[in-house]
PDB file of C-alpha atoms in Angstrom:
ATOM      1  CA  MET A 273       0.000   0.000   0.000  1.00  0.00           C
ATOM      2  CA  SER A 274       2.840   2.366   0.839  1.00  0.00           C
ATOM      3  CA  GLN A 275       4.383   1.844  -2.620  1.00  0.00           C
ATOM      4  CA  LEU A 276       1.102   2.814  -4.270  1.00  0.00           C
ATOM      5  CA  LEU A 277       0.850   6.024  -2.274  1.00  0.00           C
ATOM      6  CA  LYS A 278       4.422   6.976  -3.149  1.00  0.00           C
ATOM      7  CA  LYS A 279       3.690   6.360  -6.821  1.00  0.00           C
ATOM      8  CA  GLU A 280       0.496   8.435  -6.660  1.00  0.00           C
ATOM      9  CA  ASP A 281       2.342  11.225  -4.857  1.00  0.00           C
ATOM     10  CA  ALA A 282       4.917  11.311  -7.654  1.00  0.00           C
ATOM     11  CA  ILE A 283       2.164  11.473 -10.261  1.00  0.00           C
ATOM     12  CA  PHE A 284       0.384  14.276  -8.415  1.00  0.00           C
ATOM     13  CA  GLU A 285       3.655  16.139  -7.988  1.00  0.00           C
ATOM     14  CA  LYS A 286       4.302  15.954 -11.747  1.00  0.00           C
ATOM     15  CA  ALA A 287       0.760  17.117 -12.467  1.00  0.00           C
ATOM     16  CA  ILE A 288       1.082  20.057 -10.081  1.00  0.00           C
ATOM     17  CA  ASN A 289       4.435  21.029 -11.599  1.00  0.00           C
ATOM     18  CA  LYS A 290       2.971  20.976 -15.117  1.00  0.00           C
ATOM     19  CA  TYR A 291      -0.052  22.961 -13.942  1.00  0.00           C
ATOM     20  CA  ASN A 292       2.170  25.580 -12.312  1.00  0.00           C
ATOM     21  CA  TYR A 293       4.366  25.808 -15.412  1.00  0.00           C
ATOM     22  CA  PHE A 294       1.307  26.261 -17.613  1.00  0.00           C
ATOM     23  CA  THR A 295      -0.409  28.842 -15.421  1.00  0.00           C
ATOM     24  CA  ASP A 296       2.793  30.824 -14.873  1.00  0.00           C
ATOM     25  CA  ASN A 297       3.530  31.023 -18.610  1.00  0.00           C
ATOM     26  CA  GLU A 298       1.498  33.860 -20.132  1.00  0.00           C
ATOM     27  CA  ASP A 299       2.369  32.842 -23.707  1.00  0.00           C
ATOM     28  CA  LEU A 300       0.983  29.340 -23.137  1.00  0.00           C
ATOM     29  CA  LEU A 301      -2.176  30.733 -21.566  1.00  0.00           C
ATOM     30  CA  ASN A 302      -2.696  33.112 -24.489  1.00  0.00           C
ATOM     31  CA  GLU A 303      -2.159  30.304 -26.988  1.00  0.00           C
ATOM     32  CA  TYR A 304      -4.646  28.134 -25.095  1.00  0.00           C
ATOM     33  CA  ASP A 305      -7.206  30.966 -25.117  1.00  0.00           C
ATOM     34  CA  ARG A 306      -6.735  31.502 -28.863  1.00  0.00           C
ATOM     35  CA  LYS A 307      -7.157  27.795 -29.550  1.00  0.00           C
ATOM     36  CA  GLU A 308     -10.249  27.578 -27.350  1.00  0.00           C
ATOM     37  CA  THR A 309     -11.782  30.625 -29.075  1.00  0.00           C
ATOM     38  CA  TYR A 310     -11.045  29.116 -32.491  1.00  0.00           C
ATOM     39  CA  LEU A 311     -12.654  25.795 -31.533  1.00  0.00           C
ATOM     40  CA  ILE A 312     -15.770  27.518 -30.194  1.00  0.00           C
ATOM     41  CA  TYR A 313     -16.020  29.580 -33.396  1.00  0.00           C
ATOM     42  CA  GLN A 314     -15.608  26.472 -35.575  1.00  0.00           C
ATOM     43  CA  ASP A 315     -18.261  24.657 -33.551  1.00  0.00           C
ATOM     44  CA  SER A 316     -20.722  27.509 -34.025  1.00  0.00           C
ATOM     45  CA  LEU A 317     -20.041  27.539 -37.793  1.00  0.00           C
ATOM     46  CA  MET A 318     -20.695  23.804 -37.969  1.00  0.00           C
ATOM     47  CA  LYS A 319     -23.966  24.140 -36.063  1.00  0.00           C
ATOM     48  CA  VAL A 320     -25.168  26.897 -38.410  1.00  0.00           C
ATOM     49  CA  ALA A 321     -24.146  24.863 -41.473  1.00  0.00           C
ATOM     50  CA  GLU A 322     -25.896  21.795 -40.083  1.00  0.00           C
ATOM     51  CA  LYS A 323     -29.081  23.775 -39.431  1.00  0.00           C
ATOM     52  CA  ASP A 324     -28.951  25.331 -42.901  1.00  0.00           C
ATOM     53  CA  GLY A 325     -28.475  21.893 -44.458  1.00  0.00           C
ATOM     54  CA  PHE A 326     -31.351  20.485 -42.441  1.00  0.00           C
ATOM     55  CA  ASP A 327     -33.617  23.390 -43.444  1.00  0.00           C
ATOM     56  CA  GLU A 328     -32.619  22.954 -47.099  1.00  0.00           C
ATOM     57  CA  GLY A 329     -33.404  19.242 -46.889  1.00  0.00           C
ATOM     58  CA  ILE A 330     -36.878  19.941 -45.502  1.00  0.00           C
ATOM     59  CA  LYS A 331     -37.607  22.347 -48.384  1.00  0.00           C
ATOM     60  CA  ARG A 332     -36.959  19.594 -50.908  1.00  0.00           C
TER      61      ARG A 332
END
């Protein structure tokens, strides 16, 4: 059991270090925000295109 806890502690420590690196790096945060904005925009375009295609299909 002790071995498992040590292994989990090491994993959590790595995760916390990566989180701190990411949140302390303004360039990475900005890049993440740009990517997230792009994905949201693309999703909205796909939803509009899907609705337009559905509406066009109903007309026919």
